[in-house]
PDB file of C-alpha atoms in Angstrom:
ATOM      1  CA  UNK A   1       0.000   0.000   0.000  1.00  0.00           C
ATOM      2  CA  UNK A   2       0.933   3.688  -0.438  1.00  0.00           C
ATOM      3  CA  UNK A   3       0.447   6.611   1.580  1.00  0.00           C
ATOM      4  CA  UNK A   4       0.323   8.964  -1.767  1.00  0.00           C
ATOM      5  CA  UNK A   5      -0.946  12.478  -3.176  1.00  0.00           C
ATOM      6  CA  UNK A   6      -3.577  10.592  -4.783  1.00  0.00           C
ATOM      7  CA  UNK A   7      -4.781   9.101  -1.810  1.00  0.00           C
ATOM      8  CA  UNK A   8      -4.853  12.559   0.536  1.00  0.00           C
ATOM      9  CA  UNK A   9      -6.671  14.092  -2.465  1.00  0.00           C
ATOM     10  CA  UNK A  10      -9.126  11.509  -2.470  1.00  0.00           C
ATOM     11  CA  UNK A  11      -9.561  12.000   1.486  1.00  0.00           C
ATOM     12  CA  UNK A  12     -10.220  15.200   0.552  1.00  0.00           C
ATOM     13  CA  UNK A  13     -12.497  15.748  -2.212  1.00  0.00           C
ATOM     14  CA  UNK A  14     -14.595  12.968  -0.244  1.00  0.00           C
ATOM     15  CA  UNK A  15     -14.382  15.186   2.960  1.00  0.00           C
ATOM     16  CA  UNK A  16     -15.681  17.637   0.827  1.00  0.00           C
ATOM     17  CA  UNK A  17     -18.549  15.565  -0.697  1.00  0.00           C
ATOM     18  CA  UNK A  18     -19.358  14.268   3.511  1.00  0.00           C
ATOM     19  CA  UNK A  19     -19.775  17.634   4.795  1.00  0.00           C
ATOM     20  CA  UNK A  20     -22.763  18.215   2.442  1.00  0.00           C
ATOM     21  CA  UNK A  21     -25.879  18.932   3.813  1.00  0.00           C
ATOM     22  CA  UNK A  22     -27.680  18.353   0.519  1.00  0.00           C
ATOM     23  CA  UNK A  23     -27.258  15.003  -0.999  1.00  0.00           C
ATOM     24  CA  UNK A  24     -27.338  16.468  -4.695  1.00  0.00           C
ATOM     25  CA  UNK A  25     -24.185  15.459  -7.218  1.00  0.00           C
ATOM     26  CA  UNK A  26     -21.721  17.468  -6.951  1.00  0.00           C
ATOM     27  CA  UNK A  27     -19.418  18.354 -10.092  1.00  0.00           C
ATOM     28  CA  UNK A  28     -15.972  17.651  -9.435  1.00  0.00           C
ATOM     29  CA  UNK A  29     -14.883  20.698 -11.278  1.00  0.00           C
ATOM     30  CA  UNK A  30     -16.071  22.779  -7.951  1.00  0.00           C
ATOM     31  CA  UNK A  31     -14.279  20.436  -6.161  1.00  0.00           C
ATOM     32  CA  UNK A  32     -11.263  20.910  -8.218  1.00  0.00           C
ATOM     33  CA  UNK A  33     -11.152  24.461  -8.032  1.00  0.00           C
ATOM     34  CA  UNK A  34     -12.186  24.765  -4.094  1.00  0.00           C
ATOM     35  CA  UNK A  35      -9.379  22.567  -3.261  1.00  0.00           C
ATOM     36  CA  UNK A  36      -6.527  23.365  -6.150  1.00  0.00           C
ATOM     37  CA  UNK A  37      -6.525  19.827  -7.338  1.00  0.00           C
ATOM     38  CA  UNK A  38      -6.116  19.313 -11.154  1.00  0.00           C
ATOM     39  CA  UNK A  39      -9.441  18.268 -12.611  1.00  0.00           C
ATOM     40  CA  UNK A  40      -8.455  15.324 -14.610  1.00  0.00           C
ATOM     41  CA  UNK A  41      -6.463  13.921 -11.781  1.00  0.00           C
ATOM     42  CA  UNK A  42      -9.247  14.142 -10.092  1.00  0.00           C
ATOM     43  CA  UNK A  43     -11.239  12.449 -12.384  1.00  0.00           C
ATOM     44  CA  UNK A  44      -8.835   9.070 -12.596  1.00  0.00           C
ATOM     45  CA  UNK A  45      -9.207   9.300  -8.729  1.00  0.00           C
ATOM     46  CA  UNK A  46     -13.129   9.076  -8.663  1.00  0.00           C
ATOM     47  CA  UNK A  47     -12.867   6.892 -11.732  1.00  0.00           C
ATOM     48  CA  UNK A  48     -11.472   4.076  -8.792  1.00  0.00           C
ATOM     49  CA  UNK A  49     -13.298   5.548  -6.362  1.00  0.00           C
ATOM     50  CA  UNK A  50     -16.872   5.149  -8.358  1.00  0.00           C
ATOM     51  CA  UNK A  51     -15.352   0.731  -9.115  1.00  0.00           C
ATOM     52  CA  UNK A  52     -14.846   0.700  -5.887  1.00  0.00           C
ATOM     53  CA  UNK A  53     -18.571   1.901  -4.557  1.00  0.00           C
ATOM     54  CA  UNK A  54     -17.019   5.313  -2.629  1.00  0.00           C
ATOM     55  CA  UNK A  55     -19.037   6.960  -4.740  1.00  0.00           C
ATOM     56  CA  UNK A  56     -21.851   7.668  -7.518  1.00  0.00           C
ATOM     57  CA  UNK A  57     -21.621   9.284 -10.693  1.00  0.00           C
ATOM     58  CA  UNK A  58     -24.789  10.812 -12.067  1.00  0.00           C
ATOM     59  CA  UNK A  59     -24.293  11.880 -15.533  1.00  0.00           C
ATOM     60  CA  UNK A  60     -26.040  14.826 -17.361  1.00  0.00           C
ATOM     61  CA  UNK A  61     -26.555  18.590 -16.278  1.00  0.00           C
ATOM     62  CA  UNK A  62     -26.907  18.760 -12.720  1.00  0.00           C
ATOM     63  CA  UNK A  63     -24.889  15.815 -12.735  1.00  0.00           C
ATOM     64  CA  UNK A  64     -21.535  14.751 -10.528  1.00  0.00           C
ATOM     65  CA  UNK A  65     -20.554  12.688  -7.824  1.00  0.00           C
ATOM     66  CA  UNK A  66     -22.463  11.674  -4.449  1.00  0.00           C
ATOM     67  CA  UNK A  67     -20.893   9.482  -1.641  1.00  0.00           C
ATOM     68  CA  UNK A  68     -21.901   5.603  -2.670  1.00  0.00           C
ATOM     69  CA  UNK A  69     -22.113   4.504   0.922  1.00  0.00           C
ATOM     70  CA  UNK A  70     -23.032   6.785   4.169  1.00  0.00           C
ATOM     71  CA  UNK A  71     -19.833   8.275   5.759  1.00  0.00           C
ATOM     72  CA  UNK A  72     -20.062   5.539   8.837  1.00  0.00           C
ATOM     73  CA  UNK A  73     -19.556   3.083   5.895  1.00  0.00           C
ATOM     74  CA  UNK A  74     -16.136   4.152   4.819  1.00  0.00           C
ATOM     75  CA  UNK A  75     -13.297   3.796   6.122  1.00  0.00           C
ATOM     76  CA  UNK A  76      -9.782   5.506   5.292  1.00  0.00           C
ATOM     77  CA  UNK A  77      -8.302   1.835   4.466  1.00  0.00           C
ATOM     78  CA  UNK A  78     -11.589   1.344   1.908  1.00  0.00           C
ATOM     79  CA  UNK A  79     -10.261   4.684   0.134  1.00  0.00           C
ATOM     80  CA  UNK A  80      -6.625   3.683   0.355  1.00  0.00           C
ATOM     81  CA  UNK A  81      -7.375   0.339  -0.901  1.00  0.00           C
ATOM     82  CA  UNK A  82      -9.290   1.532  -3.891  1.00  0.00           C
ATOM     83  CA  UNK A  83      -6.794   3.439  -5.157  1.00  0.00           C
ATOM     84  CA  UNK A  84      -3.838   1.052  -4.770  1.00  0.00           C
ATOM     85  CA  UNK A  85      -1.909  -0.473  -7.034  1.00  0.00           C
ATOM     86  CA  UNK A  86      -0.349  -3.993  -7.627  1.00  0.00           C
ATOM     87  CA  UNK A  87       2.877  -4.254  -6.015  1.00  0.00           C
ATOM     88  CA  UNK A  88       3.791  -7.509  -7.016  1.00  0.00           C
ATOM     89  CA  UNK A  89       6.331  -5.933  -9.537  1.00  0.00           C
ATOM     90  CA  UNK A  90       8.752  -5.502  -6.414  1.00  0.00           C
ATOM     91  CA  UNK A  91       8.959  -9.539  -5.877  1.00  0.00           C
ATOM     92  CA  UNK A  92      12.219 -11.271  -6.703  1.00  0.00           C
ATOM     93  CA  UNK A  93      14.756 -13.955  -6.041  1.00  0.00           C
ATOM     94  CA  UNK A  94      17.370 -12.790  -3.526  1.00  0.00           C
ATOM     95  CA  UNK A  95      16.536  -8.864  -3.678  1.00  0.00           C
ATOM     96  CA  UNK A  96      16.349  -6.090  -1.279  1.00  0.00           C
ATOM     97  CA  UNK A  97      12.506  -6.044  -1.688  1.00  0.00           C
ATOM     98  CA  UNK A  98      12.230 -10.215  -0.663  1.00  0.00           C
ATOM     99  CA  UNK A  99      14.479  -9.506   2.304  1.00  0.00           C
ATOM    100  CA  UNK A 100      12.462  -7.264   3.968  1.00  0.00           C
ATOM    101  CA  UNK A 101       9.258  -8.628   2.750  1.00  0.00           C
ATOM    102  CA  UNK A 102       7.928  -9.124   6.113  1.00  0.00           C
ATOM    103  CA  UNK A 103       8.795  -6.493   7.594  1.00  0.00           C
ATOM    104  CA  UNK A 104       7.088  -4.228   5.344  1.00  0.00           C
ATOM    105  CA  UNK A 105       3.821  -6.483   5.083  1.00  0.00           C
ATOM    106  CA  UNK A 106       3.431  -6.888   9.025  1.00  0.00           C
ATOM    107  CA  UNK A 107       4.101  -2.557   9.087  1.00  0.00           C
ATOM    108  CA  UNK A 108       1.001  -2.248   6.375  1.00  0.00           C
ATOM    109  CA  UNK A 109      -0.907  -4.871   7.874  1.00  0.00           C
ATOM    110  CA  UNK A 110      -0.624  -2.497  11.227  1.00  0.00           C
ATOM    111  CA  UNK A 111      -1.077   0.659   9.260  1.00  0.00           C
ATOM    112  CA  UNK A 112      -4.463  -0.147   7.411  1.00  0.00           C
ATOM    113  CA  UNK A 113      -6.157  -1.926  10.603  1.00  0.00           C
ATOM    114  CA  UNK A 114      -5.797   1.728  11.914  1.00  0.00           C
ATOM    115  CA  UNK A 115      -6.856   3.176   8.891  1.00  0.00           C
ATOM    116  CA  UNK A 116      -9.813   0.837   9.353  1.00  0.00           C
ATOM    117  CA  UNK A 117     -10.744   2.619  12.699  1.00  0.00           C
ATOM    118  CA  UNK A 118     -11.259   5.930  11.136  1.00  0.00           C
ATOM    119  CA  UNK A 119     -14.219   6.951   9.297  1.00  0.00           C
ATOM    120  CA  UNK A 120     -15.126   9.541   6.988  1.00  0.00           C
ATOM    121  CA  UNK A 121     -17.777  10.944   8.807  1.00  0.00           C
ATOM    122  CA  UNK A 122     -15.549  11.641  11.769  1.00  0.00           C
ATOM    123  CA  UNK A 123     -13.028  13.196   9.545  1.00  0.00           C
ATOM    124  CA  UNK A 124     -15.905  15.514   8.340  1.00  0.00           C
ATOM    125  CA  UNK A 125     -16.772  15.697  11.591  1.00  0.00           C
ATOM    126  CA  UNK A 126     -13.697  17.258  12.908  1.00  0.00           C
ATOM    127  CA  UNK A 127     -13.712  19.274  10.027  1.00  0.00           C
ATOM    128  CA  UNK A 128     -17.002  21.210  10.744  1.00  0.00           C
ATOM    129  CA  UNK A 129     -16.029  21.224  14.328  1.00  0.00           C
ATOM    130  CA  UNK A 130     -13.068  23.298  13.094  1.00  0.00           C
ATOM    131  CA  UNK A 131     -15.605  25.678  11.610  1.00  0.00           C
ATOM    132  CA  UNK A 132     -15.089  24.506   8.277  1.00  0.00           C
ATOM    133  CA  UNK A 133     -18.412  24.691   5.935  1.00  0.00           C
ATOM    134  CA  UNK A 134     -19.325  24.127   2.344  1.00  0.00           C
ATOM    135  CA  UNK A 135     -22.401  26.453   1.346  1.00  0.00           C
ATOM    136  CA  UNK A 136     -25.183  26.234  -0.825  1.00  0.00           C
ATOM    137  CA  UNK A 137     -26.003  29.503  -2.653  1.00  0.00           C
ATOM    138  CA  UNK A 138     -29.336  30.288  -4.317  1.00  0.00           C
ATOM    139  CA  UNK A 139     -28.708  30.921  -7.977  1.00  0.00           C
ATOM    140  CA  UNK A 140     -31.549  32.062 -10.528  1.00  0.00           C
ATOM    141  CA  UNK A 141     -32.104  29.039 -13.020  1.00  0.00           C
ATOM    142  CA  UNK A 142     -32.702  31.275 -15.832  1.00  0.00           C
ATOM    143  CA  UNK A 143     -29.888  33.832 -14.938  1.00  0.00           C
ATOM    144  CA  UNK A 144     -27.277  32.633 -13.037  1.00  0.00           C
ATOM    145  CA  UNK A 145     -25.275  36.096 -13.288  1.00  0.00           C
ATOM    146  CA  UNK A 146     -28.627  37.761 -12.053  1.00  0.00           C
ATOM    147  CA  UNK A 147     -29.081  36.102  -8.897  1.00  0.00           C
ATOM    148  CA  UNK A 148     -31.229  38.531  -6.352  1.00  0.00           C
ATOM    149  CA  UNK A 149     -29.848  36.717  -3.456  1.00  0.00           C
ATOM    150  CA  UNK A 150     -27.115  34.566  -3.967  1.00  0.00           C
ATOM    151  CA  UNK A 151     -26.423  34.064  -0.153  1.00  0.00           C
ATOM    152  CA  UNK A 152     -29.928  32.403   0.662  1.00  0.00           C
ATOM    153  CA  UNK A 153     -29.043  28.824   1.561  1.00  0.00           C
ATOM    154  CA  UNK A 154     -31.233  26.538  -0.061  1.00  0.00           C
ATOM    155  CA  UNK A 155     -31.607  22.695  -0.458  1.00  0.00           C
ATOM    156  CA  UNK A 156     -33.725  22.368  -4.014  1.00  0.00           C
ATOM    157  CA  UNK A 157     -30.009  21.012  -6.246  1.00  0.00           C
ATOM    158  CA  UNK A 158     -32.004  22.003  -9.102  1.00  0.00           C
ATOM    159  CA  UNK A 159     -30.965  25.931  -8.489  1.00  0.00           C
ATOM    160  CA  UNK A 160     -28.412  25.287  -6.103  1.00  0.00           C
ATOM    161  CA  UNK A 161     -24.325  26.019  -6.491  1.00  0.00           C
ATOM    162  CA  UNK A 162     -22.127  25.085  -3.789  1.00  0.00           C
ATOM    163  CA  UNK A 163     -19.247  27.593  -2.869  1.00  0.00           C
ATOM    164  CA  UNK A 164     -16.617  27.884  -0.873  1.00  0.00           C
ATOM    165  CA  UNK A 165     -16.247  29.428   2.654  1.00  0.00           C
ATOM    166  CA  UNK A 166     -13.133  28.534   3.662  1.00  0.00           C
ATOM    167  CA  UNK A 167      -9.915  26.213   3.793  1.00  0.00           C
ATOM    168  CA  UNK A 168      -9.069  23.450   5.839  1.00  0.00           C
ATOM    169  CA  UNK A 169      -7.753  25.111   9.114  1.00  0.00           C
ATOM    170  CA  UNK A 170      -3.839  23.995   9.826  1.00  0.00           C
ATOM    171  CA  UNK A 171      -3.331  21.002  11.667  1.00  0.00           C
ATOM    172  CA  UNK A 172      -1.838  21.368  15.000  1.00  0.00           C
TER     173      UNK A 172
END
């Protein structure tokens, strides 16, 4: 298993999706651009995410990504897992990777049954708790740039757009 980019993004964007209050898609280009990720990388990401059952893709306008299971249901090591890839390249007679074979199996086998104790939801969790948020403006259906009040919170995801009001705080 590794501990990679892809796999904090992932943690991320899914943070992102968890925190939602309305359970409408959302498109991963807002996720992209509220968390400076690169949209296609993103994309590949949720592409193993969606195989996996992390998540559900709903095509069409309106369209985008919803968590697949509640976040009690998912664990860090599912997400981790998802995105891994086959290892077995590293095998071979009498090399450095055989010798410490088992050593580095018995450290992942401790690493993911911790990962398996932590949830998304309580990462989200701690999140809000930290005052983080992810808001749903009001936007005019017809006129998007003419929204009267684009600060009324609203749950109809026919008219809704999600912004951003804030970053993760800094870990301490």
């Amino acid at each position: 298993m590794r501990l990679s980019t892809r796999g904090r993004f992932a943690i991320t964007a899914l943070i992102d999706l968890a925190l939602r209050d309305v359970n409408a898609p959302v498109p991963l280009s807002e996720v992209a651009v509220r968390h400076k990720i690169s949209l296609s990388y993103l994309e590949q990401v949720f592409a193993k995410l969606r195989e996996a059952g992390i998540v559900i893709s709903t095509r069409g306008p309106g369209g985008g990504y919803t968590l697949g299971l509640s976040g009690d249901q998912i664990s860090v090591a599912d997400i981790f897992l998802a995105l891994e890839e086959d290892d077995s390249k590293l095998k071979g007679v009498g090399s450095a990777a055989e010798v410490t074979a088992d050593l580095w199996k018995s450290m992942q086998n401790a690493l993911l049954a911790h990962m398996q104790t932590i949830s998304l939801r309580s990462l989200a969790q701690e999140q809000h708790d930290k005052g983080f948020r992810v808001e749903v403006r009001k936007v005019d259906v017809k006129s998007p740039l003419k929204s009267k009040s684009p600060s009324k919170v609203t749950t109809n995801a026919a008219n809704s757009v999600f912004a951003w009001s804030g970053a993760f705080p800094a870990r301490k």
